[in-house]
């Protein structure tokens, strides 16, 4: 088997809040093969963005190892590390409003990474910027305009061009469509999938919208309170979730089809996600889980393989032990 | 007769150098015990439409220039505010997308729920607080007795939205307007809130107007649907008409741009190209003209009229004109 492009082992990221520790990412392991799209889903506050940011060195990890093409990434990123890895790994952000500098033109924003991290000359940079404008569905009229002169969808196109102009191998997309209108979401998703194909990108696609994640990703990882509870092929997980939390998420996802909704089985949904400040011992989902058993309150279940079909499903739940 | 009937609503806002035509022809209605979903993307006039009903349009800069909103046959819009004010907050209540911004941060949640009961229903403070606790229990907030003494910042997003619902139903309104009540919430919490609304509707026989941009939420909740685009209601009908017999190109476009999860079905999303028009410079003809795959010459300058597609199913599109010869497969034309 190939070496994975990204190999995350026991990654942990804690934030200090006063005397408390927020365990935003807690012992997460995940490997991502070159060319695949892995979707990352979970409720707000489950640690998805933190995982993405820590992966790229934007947040400093507390513990664990990350390998990129087999070589270990630094714990503390120095300027030269950013310089070195910016060409390989990039991020696209949720909010196309706040993630673009309002005082820079679209052209300057898109070209910034080239100026910082490449040794192309001015005219080559200008050429590349124009190429990328067109690739993301904008045109040269847009070069000199400022972010506020664009719609949300157009701003996200600028964000995509900015991230991809260095032609990285790996891109973390943190909710790239959540802030967009329904009619524009599909445009951006199509663009990402198309660019992924033509450039051979590998994506970690973070999103709230389960149907969209299923649509774009090959595999899906489900995160709850800082840890991964299920990993597997997106279709398989969607139609046959194993972990009770995954079941709850998918069962709650409304389908745009009245007949399907009328025949839906009501999911038993109790309580809310507990605070990161006091993560329960044992299974973190136990206080909301309709299947919780005595052992669940004491022993933290770990991810293990529950099916060996083409899916190699990993689930962290005592029901499958 | 529908319980609440809005006809031909027009609302504009004065802005620097002209006006924004925020609502340019919205007609919809809702029956007792039923749910109307108003669906459409951001900026298409959903919020302004219901704010008009609630008397929340600030004048100036806002102005309702045409139309009516009748509750049990009585107009409650604009000028006749004396009538309107009494009704709003008691007979029609509203909950908002962002509960934090509509709650008072310096007052306990209990006191805020109790207030309308004291003001509108003449409850004593003690009676009102007891009722507030009951209402929080009805909306499934755990430990309601101690929660009524807490402040909004001590509540999670889901609990805040539940408290908003408790406050809105305190005076047993006959119409509950919910403007994107679950957009900011996780799907799991969204599910709980939607279930709660359905349960309350069953017990109180309340009519609900639910604003959303999520067709999944529409499919789950609605009896009837009004699809809004660029300030206009472009299609109206029963929920099955809208999903299975879509008559307006925008409705079809929205449906094809959203993934569905039918087992085994291979799916391909079809994005709607372009963006919605600017309502500062509202289009002369059909609002959807620049994005519509079926656009015809007539559509550019002549605004389409509303056609009856079926009984109780209307579409604002020239494709339904009897002289239109264009063959379209996805559009329902009986
Ligand atoms: N810089 C920080 N300092 C302290 N706590 C943080 C910081 N960044 C994130 N957190 C906390 O870490 C946890 C995980 O946050 P994160 O933003 O990763 O969640 P998420 O899954 O991306 O949520 P959402 O779906 O809302 O984007 C939360 O409890 C959050 O408050
Ligand atoms: N106070 C205001 N002043 C000027 N324009 C406004 C005001 N409120 C709303 N609008 C405009 O009216 C249109 C409809 O807005 P809104 O009803 O909030 O849309 P929706 O709720 O469908 O997202 C938008 O173009 C919006 O910018
Ligand atoms: S380990 Fe126990 S509590 Fe946790 S998800 Fe499985 S059954 Fe539920
Ligand atoms: S009136 Fe014309 S442009 Fe408008 S939706 Fe119908 S076909 Fe399309
Ligand atoms: Mg996030
Ligand atoms: Mg709105």
PDB file of N, CA and C in Angstrom, chain A residues 213-274:
ATOM      1  N   UNK A 213     -21.300  16.793   2.385  1.00  0.00           N
ATOM      2  CA  UNK A 213     -20.102  16.016   2.665  1.00  0.00           C
ATOM      3  C   UNK A 213     -20.190  14.660   1.978  1.00  0.00           C
ATOM      4  N   UNK A 214     -21.350  14.069   2.047  1.00  0.00           N
ATOM      5  CA  UNK A 214     -21.515  12.783   1.377  1.00  0.00           C
ATOM      6  C   UNK A 214     -21.310  12.960  -0.135  1.00  0.00           C
ATOM      7  N   UNK A 215     -21.822  14.048  -0.670  1.00  0.00           N
ATOM      8  CA  UNK A 215     -21.716  14.296  -2.107  1.00  0.00           C
ATOM      9  C   UNK A 215     -20.268  14.483  -2.552  1.00  0.00           C
ATOM     10  N   UNK A 216     -19.463  15.215  -1.768  1.00  0.00           N
ATOM     11  CA  UNK A 216     -18.108  15.509  -2.250  1.00  0.00           C
ATOM     12  C   UNK A 216     -17.036  14.528  -1.794  1.00  0.00           C
ATOM     13  N   UNK A 217     -17.241  13.844  -0.662  1.00  0.00           N
ATOM     14  CA  UNK A 217     -16.072  13.150  -0.111  1.00  0.00           C
ATOM     15  C   UNK A 217     -16.088  11.652  -0.350  1.00  0.00           C
ATOM     16  N   UNK A 218     -14.890  11.076  -0.447  1.00  0.00           N
ATOM     17  CA  UNK A 218     -14.750   9.632  -0.602  1.00  0.00           C
ATOM     18  C   UNK A 218     -14.931   8.957   0.751  1.00  0.00           C
ATOM     19  N   UNK A 219     -14.253   9.519   1.747  1.00  0.00           N
ATOM     20  CA  UNK A 219     -14.397   8.982   3.085  1.00  0.00           C
ATOM     21  C   UNK A 219     -14.872  10.076   4.018  1.00  0.00           C
ATOM     22  N   UNK A 220     -15.407   9.654   5.155  1.00  0.00           N
ATOM     23  CA  UNK A 220     -15.956  10.610   6.092  1.00  0.00           C
ATOM     24  C   UNK A 220     -15.412  10.256   7.477  1.00  0.00           C
ATOM     25  N   UNK A 221     -15.058  11.298   8.251  1.00  0.00           N
ATOM     26  CA  UNK A 221     -14.642  11.081   9.640  1.00  0.00           C
ATOM     27  C   UNK A 221     -15.597  11.879  10.517  1.00  0.00           C
ATOM     28  N   UNK A 222     -16.110  11.240  11.555  1.00  0.00           N
ATOM     29  CA  UNK A 222     -17.091  11.883  12.423  1.00  0.00           C
ATOM     30  C   UNK A 222     -16.432  12.232  13.748  1.00  0.00           C
ATOM     31  N   UNK A 223     -16.530  13.503  14.120  1.00  0.00           N
ATOM     32  CA  UNK A 223     -15.822  13.977  15.307  1.00  0.00           C
ATOM     33  C   UNK A 223     -16.822  14.332  16.396  1.00  0.00           C
ATOM     34  N   UNK A 224     -16.509  13.964  17.625  1.00  0.00           N
ATOM     35  CA  UNK A 224     -17.363  14.329  18.746  1.00  0.00           C
ATOM     36  C   UNK A 224     -16.492  14.711  19.929  1.00  0.00           C
ATOM     37  N   UNK A 225     -16.670  15.910  20.430  1.00  0.00           N
ATOM     38  CA  UNK A 225     -15.935  16.382  21.610  1.00  0.00           C
ATOM     39  C   UNK A 225     -14.449  16.097  21.525  1.00  0.00           C
ATOM     40  N   UNK A 226     -13.836  16.419  20.408  1.00  0.00           N
ATOM     41  CA  UNK A 226     -12.390  16.317  20.308  1.00  0.00           C
ATOM     42  C   UNK A 226     -11.851  14.983  19.839  1.00  0.00           C
ATOM     43  N   UNK A 227     -12.736  13.973  19.697  1.00  0.00           N
ATOM     44  CA  UNK A 227     -12.167  12.716  19.205  1.00  0.00           C
ATOM     45  C   UNK A 227     -12.984  12.152  18.045  1.00  0.00           C
ATOM     46  N   UNK A 228     -12.339  11.307  17.259  1.00  0.00           N
ATOM     47  CA  UNK A 228     -13.032  10.711  16.121  1.00  0.00           C
ATOM     48  C   UNK A 228     -13.776   9.476  16.595  1.00  0.00           C
ATOM     49  N   UNK A 229     -15.054   9.375  16.227  1.00  0.00           N
ATOM     50  CA  UNK A 229     -15.835   8.231  16.683  1.00  0.00           C
ATOM     51  C   UNK A 229     -16.133   7.243  15.561  1.00  0.00           C
ATOM     52  N   UNK A 230     -16.028   7.697  14.305  1.00  0.00           N
ATOM     53  CA  UNK A 230     -16.268   6.770  13.196  1.00  0.00           C
ATOM     54  C   UNK A 230     -15.565   7.279  11.946  1.00  0.00           C
ATOM     55  N   UNK A 231     -14.956   6.334  11.206  1.00  0.00           N
ATOM     56  CA  UNK A 231     -14.295   6.678   9.944  1.00  0.00           C
ATOM     57  C   UNK A 231     -14.653   5.597   8.932  1.00  0.00           C
ATOM     58  N   UNK A 232     -14.998   6.001   7.721  1.00  0.00           N
ATOM     59  CA  UNK A 232     -15.283   4.987   6.712  1.00  0.00           C
ATOM     60  C   UNK A 232     -15.677   5.632   5.389  1.00  0.00           C
ATOM     61  N   UNK A 233     -16.069   4.811   4.425  1.00  0.00           N
ATOM     62  CA  UNK A 233     -16.514   5.327   3.132  1.00  0.00           C
ATOM     63  C   UNK A 233     -17.792   6.142   3.332  1.00  0.00           C
ATOM     64  N   UNK A 234     -17.862   7.309   2.690  1.00  0.00           N
ATOM     65  CA  UNK A 234     -18.976   8.226   2.937  1.00  0.00           C
ATOM     66  C   UNK A 234     -20.339   7.596   2.695  1.00  0.00           C
ATOM     67  N   UNK A 235     -20.496   6.932   1.554  1.00  0.00           N
ATOM     68  CA  UNK A 235     -21.781   6.305   1.243  1.00  0.00           C
ATOM     69  C   UNK A 235     -22.155   5.257   2.280  1.00  0.00           C
ATOM     70  N   UNK A 236     -21.167   4.457   2.630  1.00  0.00           N
ATOM     71  CA  UNK A 236     -21.426   3.385   3.577  1.00  0.00           C
ATOM     72  C   UNK A 236     -21.858   3.959   4.923  1.00  0.00           C
ATOM     73  N   UNK A 237     -21.121   4.963   5.370  1.00  0.00           N
ATOM     74  CA  UNK A 237     -21.473   5.567   6.655  1.00  0.00           C
ATOM     75  C   UNK A 237     -22.856   6.193   6.574  1.00  0.00           C
ATOM     76  N   UNK A 238     -23.122   6.867   5.475  1.00  0.00           N
ATOM     77  CA  UNK A 238     -24.381   7.589   5.381  1.00  0.00           C
ATOM     78  C   UNK A 238     -25.575   6.643   5.451  1.00  0.00           C
ATOM     79  N   UNK A 239     -25.487   5.529   4.741  1.00  0.00           N
ATOM     80  CA  UNK A 239     -26.646   4.640   4.709  1.00  0.00           C
ATOM     81  C   UNK A 239     -26.580   3.549   5.770  1.00  0.00           C
ATOM     82  N   UNK A 240     -25.425   3.407   6.409  1.00  0.00           N
ATOM     83  CA  UNK A 240     -25.310   2.383   7.435  1.00  0.00           C
ATOM     84  C   UNK A 240     -24.371   2.866   8.539  1.00  0.00           C
ATOM     85  N   UNK A 241     -24.818   3.893   9.273  1.00  0.00           N
ATOM     86  CA  UNK A 241     -23.962   4.401  10.342  1.00  0.00           C
ATOM     87  C   UNK A 241     -23.877   3.369  11.460  1.00  0.00           C
ATOM     88  N   UNK A 242     -22.701   3.259  12.063  1.00  0.00           N
ATOM     89  CA  UNK A 242     -22.545   2.276  13.140  1.00  0.00           C
ATOM     90  C   UNK A 242     -22.532   2.948  14.513  1.00  0.00           C
ATOM     91  N   UNK A 243     -21.793   4.006  14.643  1.00  0.00           N
ATOM     92  CA  UNK A 243     -21.700   4.660  15.948  1.00  0.00           C
ATOM     93  C   UNK A 243     -23.020   5.384  16.254  1.00  0.00           C
ATOM     94  N   UNK A 244     -23.517   5.256  17.498  1.00  0.00           N
ATOM     95  CA  UNK A 244     -24.789   5.906  17.832  1.00  0.00           C
ATOM     96  C   UNK A 244     -24.781   7.420  17.571  1.00  0.00           C
ATOM     97  N   UNK A 245     -23.623   8.059  17.703  1.00  0.00           N
ATOM     98  CA  UNK A 245     -23.582   9.500  17.422  1.00  0.00           C
ATOM     99  C   UNK A 245     -23.739   9.772  15.923  1.00  0.00           C
ATOM    100  N   UNK A 246     -23.094   8.961  15.116  1.00  0.00           N
ATOM    101  CA  UNK A 246     -23.244   9.114  13.671  1.00  0.00           C
ATOM    102  C   UNK A 246     -24.711   8.898  13.277  1.00  0.00           C
ATOM    103  N   UNK A 247     -25.298   7.904  13.928  1.00  0.00           N
ATOM    104  CA  UNK A 247     -26.699   7.595  13.676  1.00  0.00           C
ATOM    105  C   UNK A 247     -27.588   8.815  13.992  1.00  0.00           C
ATOM    106  N   UNK A 248     -27.276   9.461  15.117  1.00  0.00           N
ATOM    107  CA  UNK A 248     -28.034  10.645  15.513  1.00  0.00           C
ATOM    108  C   UNK A 248     -27.854  11.775  14.494  1.00  0.00           C
ATOM    109  N   UNK A 249     -26.611  12.002  14.070  1.00  0.00           N
ATOM    110  CA  UNK A 249     -26.343  13.080  13.111  1.00  0.00           C
ATOM    111  C   UNK A 249     -27.095  12.852  11.806  1.00  0.00           C
ATOM    112  N   UNK A 250     -26.962  11.644  11.283  1.00  0.00           N
ATOM    113  CA  UNK A 250     -27.571  11.358   9.985  1.00  0.00           C
ATOM    114  C   UNK A 250     -29.084  11.293  10.101  1.00  0.00           C
ATOM    115  N   UNK A 251     -29.558  10.748  11.227  1.00  0.00           N
ATOM    116  CA  UNK A 251     -31.005  10.705  11.435  1.00  0.00           C
ATOM    117  C   UNK A 251     -31.622  12.085  11.585  1.00  0.00           C
ATOM    118  N   UNK A 252     -30.822  13.074  11.963  1.00  0.00           N
ATOM    119  CA  UNK A 252     -31.342  14.427  12.153  1.00  0.00           C
ATOM    120  C   UNK A 252     -31.299  15.236  10.871  1.00  0.00           C
ATOM    121  N   UNK A 253     -30.586  14.742   9.873  1.00  0.00           N
ATOM    122  CA  UNK A 253     -30.354  15.501   8.650  1.00  0.00           C
ATOM    123  C   UNK A 253     -31.624  15.534   7.799  1.00  0.00           C
ATOM    124  N   UNK A 254     -32.231  16.706   7.602  1.00  0.00           N
ATOM    125  CA  UNK A 254     -33.488  16.733   6.862  1.00  0.00           C
ATOM    126  C   UNK A 254     -33.272  16.547   5.366  1.00  0.00           C
ATOM    127  N   UNK A 255     -34.103  15.720   4.776  1.00  0.00           N
ATOM    128  CA  UNK A 255     -34.013  15.436   3.344  1.00  0.00           C
ATOM    129  C   UNK A 255     -34.960  16.330   2.558  1.00  0.00           C
ATOM    130  N   UNK A 256     -34.500  16.904   1.450  1.00  0.00           N
ATOM    131  CA  UNK A 256     -35.404  17.741   0.661  1.00  0.00           C
ATOM    132  C   UNK A 256     -36.390  16.904  -0.156  1.00  0.00           C
ATOM    133  N   UNK A 257     -37.190  16.121   0.521  1.00  0.00           N
ATOM    134  CA  UNK A 257     -38.115  15.211  -0.143  1.00  0.00           C
ATOM    135  C   UNK A 257     -39.252  14.900   0.836  1.00  0.00           C
ATOM    136  N   UNK A 258     -40.432  15.512   0.610  1.00  0.00           N
ATOM    137  CA  UNK A 258     -41.517  15.371   1.591  1.00  0.00           C
ATOM    138  C   UNK A 258     -41.912  13.918   1.866  1.00  0.00           C
ATOM    139  N   UNK A 259     -41.937  13.073   0.843  1.00  0.00           N
ATOM    140  CA  UNK A 259     -42.322  11.681   1.088  1.00  0.00           C
ATOM    141  C   UNK A 259     -41.332  10.991   2.004  1.00  0.00           C
ATOM    142  N   UNK A 260     -40.058  11.232   1.745  1.00  0.00           N
ATOM    143  CA  UNK A 260     -39.032  10.641   2.580  1.00  0.00           C
ATOM    144  C   UNK A 260     -39.149  11.153   4.018  1.00  0.00           C
ATOM    145  N   UNK A 261     -39.424  12.448   4.155  1.00  0.00           N
ATOM    146  CA  UNK A 261     -39.555  13.024   5.492  1.00  0.00           C
ATOM    147  C   UNK A 261     -40.753  12.441   6.231  1.00  0.00           C
ATOM    148  N   UNK A 262     -41.870  12.208   5.486  1.00  0.00           N
ATOM    149  CA  UNK A 262     -43.063  11.666   6.140  1.00  0.00           C
ATOM    150  C   UNK A 262     -42.827  10.252   6.647  1.00  0.00           C
ATOM    151  N   UNK A 263     -41.941   9.515   5.972  1.00  0.00           N
ATOM    152  CA  UNK A 263     -41.726   8.132   6.402  1.00  0.00           C
ATOM    153  C   UNK A 263     -40.506   8.013   7.307  1.00  0.00           C
ATOM    154  N   UNK A 264     -39.943   9.149   7.674  1.00  0.00           N
ATOM    155  CA  UNK A 264     -38.743   9.129   8.520  1.00  0.00           C
ATOM    156  C   UNK A 264     -39.058   8.614   9.918  1.00  0.00           C
ATOM    157  N   UNK A 265     -38.123   7.848  10.440  1.00  0.00           N
ATOM    158  CA  UNK A 265     -38.268   7.448  11.830  1.00  0.00           C
ATOM    159  C   UNK A 265     -37.701   8.546  12.705  1.00  0.00           C
ATOM    160  N   UNK A 266     -38.479   8.913  13.694  1.00  0.00           N
ATOM    161  CA  UNK A 266     -38.038   9.970  14.582  1.00  0.00           C
ATOM    162  C   UNK A 266     -36.799   9.506  15.340  1.00  0.00           C
ATOM    163  N   UNK A 267     -35.756  10.335  15.338  1.00  0.00           N
ATOM    164  CA  UNK A 267     -34.576   9.926  16.091  1.00  0.00           C
ATOM    165  C   UNK A 267     -34.734  10.351  17.536  1.00  0.00           C
ATOM    166  N   UNK A 268     -34.220   9.521  18.396  1.00  0.00           N
ATOM    167  CA  UNK A 268     -34.231   9.849  19.807  1.00  0.00           C
ATOM    168  C   UNK A 268     -33.071  10.789  20.030  1.00  0.00           C
ATOM    169  N   UNK A 269     -33.376  12.023  20.289  1.00  0.00           N
ATOM    170  CA  UNK A 269     -32.288  12.971  20.408  1.00  0.00           C
ATOM    171  C   UNK A 269     -32.395  13.673  21.745  1.00  0.00           C
ATOM    172  N   UNK A 270     -31.462  13.374  22.619  1.00  0.00           N
ATOM    173  CA  UNK A 270     -31.539  13.976  23.941  1.00  0.00           C
ATOM    174  C   UNK A 270     -30.318  14.834  24.204  1.00  0.00           C
ATOM    175  N   UNK A 271     -30.519  15.886  24.965  1.00  0.00           N
ATOM    176  CA  UNK A 271     -29.409  16.688  25.452  1.00  0.00           C
ATOM    177  C   UNK A 271     -28.599  17.364  24.380  1.00  0.00           C
ATOM    178  N   UNK A 272     -27.511  17.928  24.805  1.00  0.00           N
ATOM    179  CA  UNK A 272     -26.638  18.665  23.915  1.00  0.00           C
ATOM    180  C   UNK A 272     -25.203  18.256  24.172  1.00  0.00           C
ATOM    181  N   UNK A 273     -24.332  18.717  23.305  1.00  0.00           N
ATOM    182  CA  UNK A 273     -22.917  18.419  23.437  1.00  0.00           C
ATOM    183  C   UNK A 273     -22.401  19.012  24.762  1.00  0.00           C
ATOM    184  N   UNK A 274     -21.758  18.201  25.629  1.00  0.00           N
ATOM    185  CA  UNK A 274     -21.251  18.767  26.887  1.00  0.00           C
ATOM    186  C   UNK A 274     -20.089  19.731  26.617  1.00  0.00           C
TER     187      UNK A 274
END
